[in-house]
CSV table of C-alpha atoms in Angstrom, one decimal:
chain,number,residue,atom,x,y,z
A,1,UNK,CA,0.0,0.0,0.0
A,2,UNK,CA,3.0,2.2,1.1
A,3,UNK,CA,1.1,4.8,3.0
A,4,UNK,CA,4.6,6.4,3.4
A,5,UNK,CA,4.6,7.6,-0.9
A,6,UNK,CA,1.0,8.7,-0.4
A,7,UNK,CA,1.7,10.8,2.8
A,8,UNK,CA,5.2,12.2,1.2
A,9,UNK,CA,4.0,13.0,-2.2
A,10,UNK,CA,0.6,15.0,-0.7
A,11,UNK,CA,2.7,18.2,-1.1
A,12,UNK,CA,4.7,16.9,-4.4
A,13,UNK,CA,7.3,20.0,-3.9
A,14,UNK,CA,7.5,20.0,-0.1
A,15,UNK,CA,10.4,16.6,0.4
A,16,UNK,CA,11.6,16.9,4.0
A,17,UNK,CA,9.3,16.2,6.6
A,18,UNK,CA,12.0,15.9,9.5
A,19,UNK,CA,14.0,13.0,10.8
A,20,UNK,CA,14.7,9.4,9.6
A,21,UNK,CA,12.6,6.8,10.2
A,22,UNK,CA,14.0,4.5,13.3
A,23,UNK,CA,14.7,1.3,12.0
A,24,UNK,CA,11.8,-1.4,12.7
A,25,UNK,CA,11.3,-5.4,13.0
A,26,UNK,CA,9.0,-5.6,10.4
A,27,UNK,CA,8.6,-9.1,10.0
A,28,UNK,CA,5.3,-9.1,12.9
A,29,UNK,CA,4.6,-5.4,12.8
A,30,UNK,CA,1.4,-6.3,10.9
A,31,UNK,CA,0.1,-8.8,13.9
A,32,UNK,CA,0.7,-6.4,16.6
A,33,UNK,CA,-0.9,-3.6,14.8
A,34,UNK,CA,-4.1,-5.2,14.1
A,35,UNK,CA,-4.3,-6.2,18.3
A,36,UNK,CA,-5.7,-4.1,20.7
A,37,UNK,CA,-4.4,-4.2,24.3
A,38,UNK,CA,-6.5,-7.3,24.7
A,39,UNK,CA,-5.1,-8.9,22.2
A,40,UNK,CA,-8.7,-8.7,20.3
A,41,UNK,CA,-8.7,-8.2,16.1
A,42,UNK,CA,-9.1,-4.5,15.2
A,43,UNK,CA,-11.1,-4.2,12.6
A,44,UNK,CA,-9.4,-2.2,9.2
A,45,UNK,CA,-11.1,0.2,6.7
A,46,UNK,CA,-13.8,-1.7,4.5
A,47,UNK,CA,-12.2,-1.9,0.9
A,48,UNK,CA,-13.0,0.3,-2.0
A,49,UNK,CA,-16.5,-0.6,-3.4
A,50,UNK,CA,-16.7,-1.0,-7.6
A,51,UNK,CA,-18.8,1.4,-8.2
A,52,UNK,CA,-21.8,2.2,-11.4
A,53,UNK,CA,-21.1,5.9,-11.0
A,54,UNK,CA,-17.6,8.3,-12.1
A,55,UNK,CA,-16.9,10.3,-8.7
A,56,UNK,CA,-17.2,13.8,-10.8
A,57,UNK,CA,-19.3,15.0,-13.5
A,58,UNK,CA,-16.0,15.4,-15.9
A,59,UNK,CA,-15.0,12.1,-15.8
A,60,UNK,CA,-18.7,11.1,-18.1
A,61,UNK,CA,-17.1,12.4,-21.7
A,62,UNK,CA,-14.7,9.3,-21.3
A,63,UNK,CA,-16.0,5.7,-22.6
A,64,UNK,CA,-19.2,4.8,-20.8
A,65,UNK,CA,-18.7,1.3,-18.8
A,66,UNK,CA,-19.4,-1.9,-20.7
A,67,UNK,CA,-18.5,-3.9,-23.8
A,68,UNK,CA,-17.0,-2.4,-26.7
A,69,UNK,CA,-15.8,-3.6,-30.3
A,70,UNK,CA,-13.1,-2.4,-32.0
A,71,UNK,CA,-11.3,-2.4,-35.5
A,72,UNK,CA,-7.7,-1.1,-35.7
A,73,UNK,CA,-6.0,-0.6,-38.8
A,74,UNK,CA,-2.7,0.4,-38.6
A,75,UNK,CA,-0.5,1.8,-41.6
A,76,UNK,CA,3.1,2.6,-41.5
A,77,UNK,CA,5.2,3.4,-44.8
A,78,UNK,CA,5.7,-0.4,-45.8
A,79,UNK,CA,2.7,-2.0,-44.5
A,80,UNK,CA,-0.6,-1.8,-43.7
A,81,UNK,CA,-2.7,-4.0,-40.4
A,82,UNK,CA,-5.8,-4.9,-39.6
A,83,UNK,CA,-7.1,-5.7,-36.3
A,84,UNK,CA,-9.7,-6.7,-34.2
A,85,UNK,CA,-10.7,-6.6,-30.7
A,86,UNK,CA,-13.2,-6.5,-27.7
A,87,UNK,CA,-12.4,-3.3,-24.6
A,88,UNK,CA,-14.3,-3.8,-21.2
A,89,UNK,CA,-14.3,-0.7,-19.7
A,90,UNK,CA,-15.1,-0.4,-15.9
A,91,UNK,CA,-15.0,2.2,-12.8
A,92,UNK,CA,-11.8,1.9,-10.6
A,93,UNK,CA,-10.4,3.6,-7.8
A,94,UNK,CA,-13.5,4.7,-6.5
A,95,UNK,CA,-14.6,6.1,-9.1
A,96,UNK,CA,-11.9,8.4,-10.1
A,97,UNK,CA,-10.6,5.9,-12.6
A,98,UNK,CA,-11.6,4.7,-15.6
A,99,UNK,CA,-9.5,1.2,-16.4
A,100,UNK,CA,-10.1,-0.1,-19.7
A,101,UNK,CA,-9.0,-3.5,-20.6
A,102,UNK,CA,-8.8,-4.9,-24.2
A,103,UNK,CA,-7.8,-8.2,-26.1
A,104,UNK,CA,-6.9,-7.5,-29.9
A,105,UNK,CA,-6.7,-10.1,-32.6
A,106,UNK,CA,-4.5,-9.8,-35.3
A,107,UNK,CA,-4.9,-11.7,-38.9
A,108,UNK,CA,-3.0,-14.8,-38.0
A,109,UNK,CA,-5.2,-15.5,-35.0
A,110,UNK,CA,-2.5,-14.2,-32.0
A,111,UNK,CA,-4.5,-12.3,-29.3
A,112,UNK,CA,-2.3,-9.4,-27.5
A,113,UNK,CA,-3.6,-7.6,-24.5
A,114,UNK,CA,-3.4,-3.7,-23.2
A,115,UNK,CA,-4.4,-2.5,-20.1
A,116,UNK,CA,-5.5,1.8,-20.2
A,117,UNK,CA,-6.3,4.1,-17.1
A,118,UNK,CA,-8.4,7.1,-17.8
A,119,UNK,CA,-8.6,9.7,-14.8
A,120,UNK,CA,-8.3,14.0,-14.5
A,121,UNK,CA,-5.8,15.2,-12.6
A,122,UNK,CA,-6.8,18.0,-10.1
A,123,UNK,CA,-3.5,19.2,-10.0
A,124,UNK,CA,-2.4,19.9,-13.8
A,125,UNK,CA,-6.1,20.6,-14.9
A,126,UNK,CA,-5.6,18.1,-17.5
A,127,UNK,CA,-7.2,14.8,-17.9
A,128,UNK,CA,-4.2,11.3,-18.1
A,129,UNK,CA,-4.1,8.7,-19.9
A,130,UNK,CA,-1.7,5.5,-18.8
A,131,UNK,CA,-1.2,2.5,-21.1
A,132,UNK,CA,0.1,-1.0,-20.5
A,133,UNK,CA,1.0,-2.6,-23.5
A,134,UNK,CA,1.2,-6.6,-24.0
A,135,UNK,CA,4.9,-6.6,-23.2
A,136,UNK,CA,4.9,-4.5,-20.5
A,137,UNK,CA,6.0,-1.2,-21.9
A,138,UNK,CA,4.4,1.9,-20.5
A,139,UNK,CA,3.2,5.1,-21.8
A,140,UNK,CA,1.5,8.4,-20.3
A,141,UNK,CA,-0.2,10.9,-22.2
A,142,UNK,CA,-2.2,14.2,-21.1
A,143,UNK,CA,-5.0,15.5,-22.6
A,144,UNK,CA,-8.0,18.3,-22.8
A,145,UNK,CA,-11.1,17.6,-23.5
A,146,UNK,CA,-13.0,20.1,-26.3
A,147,UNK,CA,-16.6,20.5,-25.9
A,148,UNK,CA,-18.2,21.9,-29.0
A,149,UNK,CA,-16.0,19.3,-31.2
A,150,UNK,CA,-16.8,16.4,-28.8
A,151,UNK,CA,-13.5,15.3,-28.3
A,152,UNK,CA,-10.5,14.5,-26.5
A,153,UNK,CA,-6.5,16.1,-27.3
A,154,UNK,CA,-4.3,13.9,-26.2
A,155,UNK,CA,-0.6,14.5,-26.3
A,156,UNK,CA,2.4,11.8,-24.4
A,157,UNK,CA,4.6,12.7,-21.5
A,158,UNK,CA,6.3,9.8,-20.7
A,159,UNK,CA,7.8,7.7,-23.7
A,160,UNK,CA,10.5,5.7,-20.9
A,161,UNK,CA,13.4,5.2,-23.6
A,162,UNK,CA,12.5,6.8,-26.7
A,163,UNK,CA,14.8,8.6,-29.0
A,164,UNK,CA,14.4,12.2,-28.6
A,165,UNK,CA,12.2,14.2,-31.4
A,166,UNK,CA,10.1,11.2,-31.4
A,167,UNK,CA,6.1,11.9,-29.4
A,168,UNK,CA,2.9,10.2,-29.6
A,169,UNK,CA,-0.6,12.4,-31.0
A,170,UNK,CA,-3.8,11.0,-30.2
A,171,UNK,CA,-7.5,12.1,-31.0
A,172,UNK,CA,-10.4,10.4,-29.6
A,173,UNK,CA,-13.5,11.8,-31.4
A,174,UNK,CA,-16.7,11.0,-29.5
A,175,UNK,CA,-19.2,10.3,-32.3
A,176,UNK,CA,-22.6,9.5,-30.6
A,177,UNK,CA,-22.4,8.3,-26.6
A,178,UNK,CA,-21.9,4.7,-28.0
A,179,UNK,CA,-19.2,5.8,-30.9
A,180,UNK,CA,-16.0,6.6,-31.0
A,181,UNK,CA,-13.0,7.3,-33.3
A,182,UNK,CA,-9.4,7.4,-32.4
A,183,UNK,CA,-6.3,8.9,-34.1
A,184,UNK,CA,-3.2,8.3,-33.2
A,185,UNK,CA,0.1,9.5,-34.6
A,186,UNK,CA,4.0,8.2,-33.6
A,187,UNK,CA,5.7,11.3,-34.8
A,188,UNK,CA,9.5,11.4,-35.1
A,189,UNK,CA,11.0,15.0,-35.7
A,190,UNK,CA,7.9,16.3,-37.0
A,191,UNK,CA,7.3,12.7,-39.6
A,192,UNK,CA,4.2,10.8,-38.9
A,193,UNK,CA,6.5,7.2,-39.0
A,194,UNK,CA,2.9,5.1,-37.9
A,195,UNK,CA,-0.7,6.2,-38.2
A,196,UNK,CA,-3.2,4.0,-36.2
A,197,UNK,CA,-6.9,4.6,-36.4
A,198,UNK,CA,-9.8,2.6,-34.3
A,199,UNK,CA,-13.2,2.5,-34.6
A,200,UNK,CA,-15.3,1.7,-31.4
A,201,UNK,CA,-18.9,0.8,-30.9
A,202,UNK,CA,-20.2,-0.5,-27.1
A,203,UNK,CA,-21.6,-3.2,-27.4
A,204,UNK,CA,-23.2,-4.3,-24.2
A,205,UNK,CA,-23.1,-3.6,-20.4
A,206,UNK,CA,-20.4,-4.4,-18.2
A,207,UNK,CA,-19.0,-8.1,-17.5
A,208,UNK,CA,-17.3,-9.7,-15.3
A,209,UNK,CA,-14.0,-10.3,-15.6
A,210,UNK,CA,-12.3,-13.9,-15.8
A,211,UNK,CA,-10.6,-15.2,-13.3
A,212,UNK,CA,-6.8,-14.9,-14.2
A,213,UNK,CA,-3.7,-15.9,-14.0
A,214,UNK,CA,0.2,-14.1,-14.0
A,215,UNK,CA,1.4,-15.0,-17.8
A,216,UNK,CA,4.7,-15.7,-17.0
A,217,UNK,CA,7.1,-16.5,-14.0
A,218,UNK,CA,8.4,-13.5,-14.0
A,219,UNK,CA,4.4,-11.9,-13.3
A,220,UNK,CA,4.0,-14.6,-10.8
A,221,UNK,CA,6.9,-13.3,-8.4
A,222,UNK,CA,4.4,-9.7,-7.7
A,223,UNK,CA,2.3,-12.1,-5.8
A,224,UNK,CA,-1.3,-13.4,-5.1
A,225,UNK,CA,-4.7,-11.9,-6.5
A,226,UNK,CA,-7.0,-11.5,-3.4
A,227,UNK,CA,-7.4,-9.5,-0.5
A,228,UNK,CA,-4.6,-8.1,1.7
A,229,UNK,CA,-4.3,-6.5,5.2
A,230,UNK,CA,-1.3,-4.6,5.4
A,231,UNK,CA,0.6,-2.1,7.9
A,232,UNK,CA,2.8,0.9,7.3
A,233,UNK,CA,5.0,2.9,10.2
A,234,UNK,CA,6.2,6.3,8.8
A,235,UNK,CA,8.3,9.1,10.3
A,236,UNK,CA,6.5,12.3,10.6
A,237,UNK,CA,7.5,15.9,11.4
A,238,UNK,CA,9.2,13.4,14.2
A,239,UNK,CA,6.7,11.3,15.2
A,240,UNK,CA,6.1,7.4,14.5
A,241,UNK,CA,2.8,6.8,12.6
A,242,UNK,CA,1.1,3.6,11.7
A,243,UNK,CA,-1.3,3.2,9.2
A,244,UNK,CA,-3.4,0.2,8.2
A,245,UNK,CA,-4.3,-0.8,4.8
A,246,UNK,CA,-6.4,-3.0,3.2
A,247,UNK,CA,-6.7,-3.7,-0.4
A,248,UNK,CA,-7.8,-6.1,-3.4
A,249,UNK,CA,-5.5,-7.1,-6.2
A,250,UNK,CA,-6.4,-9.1,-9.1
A,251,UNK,CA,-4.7,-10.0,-12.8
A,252,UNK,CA,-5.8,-8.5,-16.0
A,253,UNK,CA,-7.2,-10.3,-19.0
A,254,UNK,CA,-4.3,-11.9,-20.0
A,255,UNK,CA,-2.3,-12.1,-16.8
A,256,UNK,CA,-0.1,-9.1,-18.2
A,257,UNK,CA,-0.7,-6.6,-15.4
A,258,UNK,CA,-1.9,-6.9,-11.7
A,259,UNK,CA,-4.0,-4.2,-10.4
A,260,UNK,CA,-4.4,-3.4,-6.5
A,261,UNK,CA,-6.7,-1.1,-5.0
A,262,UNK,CA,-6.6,0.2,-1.6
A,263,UNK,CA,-7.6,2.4,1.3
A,264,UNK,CA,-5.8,3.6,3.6
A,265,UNK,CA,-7.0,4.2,7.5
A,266,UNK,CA,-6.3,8.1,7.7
A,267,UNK,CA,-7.3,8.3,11.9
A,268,UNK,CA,-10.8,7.2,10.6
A,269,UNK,CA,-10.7,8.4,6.7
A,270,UNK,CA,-10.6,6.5,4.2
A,271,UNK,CA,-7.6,7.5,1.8
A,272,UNK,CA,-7.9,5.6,-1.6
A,273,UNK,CA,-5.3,4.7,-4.1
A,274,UNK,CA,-4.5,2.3,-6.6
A,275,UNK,CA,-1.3,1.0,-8.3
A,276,UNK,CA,-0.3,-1.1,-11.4
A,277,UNK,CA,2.4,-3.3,-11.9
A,278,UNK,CA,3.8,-5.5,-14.9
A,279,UNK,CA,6.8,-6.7,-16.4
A,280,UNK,CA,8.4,-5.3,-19.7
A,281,UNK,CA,9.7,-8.3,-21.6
A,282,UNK,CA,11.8,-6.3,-23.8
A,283,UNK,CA,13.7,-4.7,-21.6
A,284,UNK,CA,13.8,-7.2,-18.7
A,285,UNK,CA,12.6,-5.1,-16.3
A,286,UNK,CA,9.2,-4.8,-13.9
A,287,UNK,CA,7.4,-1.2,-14.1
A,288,UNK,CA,5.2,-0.1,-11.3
A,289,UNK,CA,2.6,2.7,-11.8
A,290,UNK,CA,0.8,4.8,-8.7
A,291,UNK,CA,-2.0,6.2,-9.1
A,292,UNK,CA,-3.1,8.8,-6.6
A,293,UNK,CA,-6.9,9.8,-5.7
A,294,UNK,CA,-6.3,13.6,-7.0
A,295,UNK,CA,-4.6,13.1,-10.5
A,296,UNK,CA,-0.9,12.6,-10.2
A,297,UNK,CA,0.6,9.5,-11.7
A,298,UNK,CA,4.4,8.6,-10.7
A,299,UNK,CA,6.1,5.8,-12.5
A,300,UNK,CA,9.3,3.4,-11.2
A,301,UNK,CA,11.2,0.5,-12.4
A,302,UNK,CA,12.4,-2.3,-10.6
A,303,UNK,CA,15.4,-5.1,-11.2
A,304,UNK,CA,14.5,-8.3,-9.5
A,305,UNK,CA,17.4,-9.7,-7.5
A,306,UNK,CA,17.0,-13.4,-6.8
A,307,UNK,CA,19.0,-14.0,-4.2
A,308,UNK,CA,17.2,-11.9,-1.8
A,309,UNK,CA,13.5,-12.5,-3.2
A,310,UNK,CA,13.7,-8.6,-3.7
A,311,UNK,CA,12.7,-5.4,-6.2
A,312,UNK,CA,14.2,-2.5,-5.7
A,313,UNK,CA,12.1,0.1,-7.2
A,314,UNK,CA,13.1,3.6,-8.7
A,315,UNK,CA,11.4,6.5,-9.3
A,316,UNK,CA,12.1,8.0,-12.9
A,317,UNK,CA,8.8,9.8,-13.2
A,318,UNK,CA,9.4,12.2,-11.2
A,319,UNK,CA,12.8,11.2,-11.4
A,320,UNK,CA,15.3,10.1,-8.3
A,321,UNK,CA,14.6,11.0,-4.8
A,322,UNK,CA,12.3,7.8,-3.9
A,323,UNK,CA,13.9,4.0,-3.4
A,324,UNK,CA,11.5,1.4,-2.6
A,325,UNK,CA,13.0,-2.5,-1.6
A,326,UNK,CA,9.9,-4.5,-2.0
A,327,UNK,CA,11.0,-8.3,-0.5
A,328,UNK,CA,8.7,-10.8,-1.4
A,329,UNK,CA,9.2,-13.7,1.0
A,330,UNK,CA,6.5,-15.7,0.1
A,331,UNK,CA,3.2,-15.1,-2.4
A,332,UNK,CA,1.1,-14.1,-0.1
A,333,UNK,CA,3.7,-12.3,2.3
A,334,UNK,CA,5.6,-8.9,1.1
A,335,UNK,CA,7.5,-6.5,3.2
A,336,UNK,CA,9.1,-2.9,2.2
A,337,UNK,CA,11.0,0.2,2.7
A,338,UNK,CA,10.1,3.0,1.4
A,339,UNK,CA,13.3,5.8,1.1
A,340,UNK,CA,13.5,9.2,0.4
A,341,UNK,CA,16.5,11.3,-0.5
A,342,UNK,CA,17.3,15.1,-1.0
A,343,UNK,CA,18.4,16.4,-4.4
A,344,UNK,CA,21.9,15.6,-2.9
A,345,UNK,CA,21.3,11.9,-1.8
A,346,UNK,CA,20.3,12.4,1.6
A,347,UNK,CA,18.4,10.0,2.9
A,348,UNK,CA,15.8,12.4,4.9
A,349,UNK,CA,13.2,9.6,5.6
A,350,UNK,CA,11.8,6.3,5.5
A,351,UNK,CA,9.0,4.0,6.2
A,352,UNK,CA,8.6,0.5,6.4
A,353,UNK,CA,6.1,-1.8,5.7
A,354,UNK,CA,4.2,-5.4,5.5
A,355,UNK,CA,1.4,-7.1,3.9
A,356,UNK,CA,-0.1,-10.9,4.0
A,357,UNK,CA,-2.8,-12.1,1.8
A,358,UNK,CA,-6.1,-12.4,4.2
């Protein structure tokens, strides 16, 4: 859950809070937490409910939840694809999310799979866009939404390893509620190199999802889809916090991405948040997304090491100043430490961390 990012990055500009963390057992912090003094079970926030309904008003001009076909055609300057594919599009995050999954057959039968977040983020007055491709590569776009043309500008921020000059256009026409038509340009110093268009219809109300499984061992090491209860001790402004957490994680379609939703116990509020982690096959590496309630997205990558069952997660967007060493002693038993340095490599403060599948 790391309570510890979410309560650091509440004032994104603001890094010190004062004092480092005191170094704590974690292996049984999360059993003596959840026991009162008479060593009775205290009960932990209620998880995140799925809900019908966006949680604002803006959040209605993206896709409306349910079943959606699609046909892609993709044309570069030597060839020429056709695809297509089914989207389920659902609520997530409590509503501030919109998470769109989608399976896509090309003309030889293979089936790939993509995982999208749609949200608005309060902070940048701009709506984001997060994709998950079938090998694990990441992207992040911002966009504005145009109301007398019905449509959505989108426009990427985060291409992790691409050459410079080269950006990614979108434009995501809404036709009728039920319609939609979506550009999409990979531009390299100012040359269109791939045009992609898709046409979407919804075709039905929302389904549930599969049951699912990680697609490769490399998945499977992030864990165990069900419900978690997990603990968090923090340093702040000198004092020794603890928060519980409880949240639900469950694999894509496709097993390419497993999503986790939680709440944290904020003295009585509940603080929601959501993350998203997969592995990029390409470039050997696992890539972690956090989503936070208000807008901002931050993105790290991990190296597993196998010796010590351990990920050590870096932030690159925004870049340096967070560590995370996320051990993974079992699949249904994680611990963590959460780091976080000055802009000279400080270490200023830490948290630490454990969660066990309920």
């Amino acid at each position: 859950g790391w309570a510890g990012l979410r309560c650091r990055m509440r004032e994104r500009t603001a890094w010190i809070m004062g004092g480092i963390a005191a170094a704590l057992p974690v292996v049984g912090l999360l059993i003596w937490l959840n026991l009162d003094g008479g060593g009775s079970a205290i009960e932990i926030p209620l998880l995140p409910a799925s809900p019908s309904e966006p949680s604002h008003p803006r959040l209605k001009v993206l896709e409306e939840p349910g079943k959606w076909e699609l046909v892609k055609t993709a044309q570069s300057t030597t060839a020429t694809n056709h695809n297509t594919g089914t989207l389920h599009a659902y609520w997530g995050l409590n509503g501030h999310c919109l998470i769109l999954e989608a399976e896509m057959t090309d003309h030889t039968g293979a089936i790939t799979y993509e995982l999208s977040v749609k949200h608005f983020n309060d902070q940048i007055d701009h709506y984001h866009y997060t994709l998950i491709q079938d090998d694990g590569y990441v992207r992040g776009l911002i966009g504005k939404w145009k109301t007398q043309s019905t449509r959505m500008d989108w426009w990427s921020v985060y291409l992790p390893g691409a050459p410079g000059g080269v950006s990614q256009r979108m434009v995501e026409q809404q036709l009728t509620p039920s319609e939609r038509k979506t550009s999409i340009d990979i531009v390299n110093n100012n040359q269109v190199e791939l045009s992609v268009s898709i046409e979407s219809k919804r075709a039905g109300g929302p389904e549930a999802a599969p049951t699912a499984q990680p697609a490769t061992p490399e998945l499977a090491r992030l864990g165990t889809a069900g419900v978690w209860q997990e603990v968090e001790a923090v340093m702040e402004e000198g004092k020794l916090i603890t928060y519980r957490i409880n949240g639900r994680s469950r694999w894509t379609r496709g097993g390419r991405a497993l999503i986790y939703e939680g709440v944290i116990d904020n003295n009585g509020e509940g603080v929601y948040f959501m993350w998203v982690k997969t592995y990029d096959r390409m470039d050997g590496i696992y890539r972690f997304v956090y989503f936070f309630k208000d807008g901002p997205v931050d993105h790290f990558v991990g190296k597993w090491d196998e010796a010590t069952k351990t990920i050590v997660w870096r932030s690159i967007q925004p870049p340096g100043n967070r560590v995370i060493h996320e051990t993974f002693t079992s699949p249904t038993h994680r611990t963590w430490r959460v780091e976080f340095f000055d802009n000279e490599r400080k270490l200023v403060s830490s948290s630490d961390g454990e969660s066990r599948l309920k």
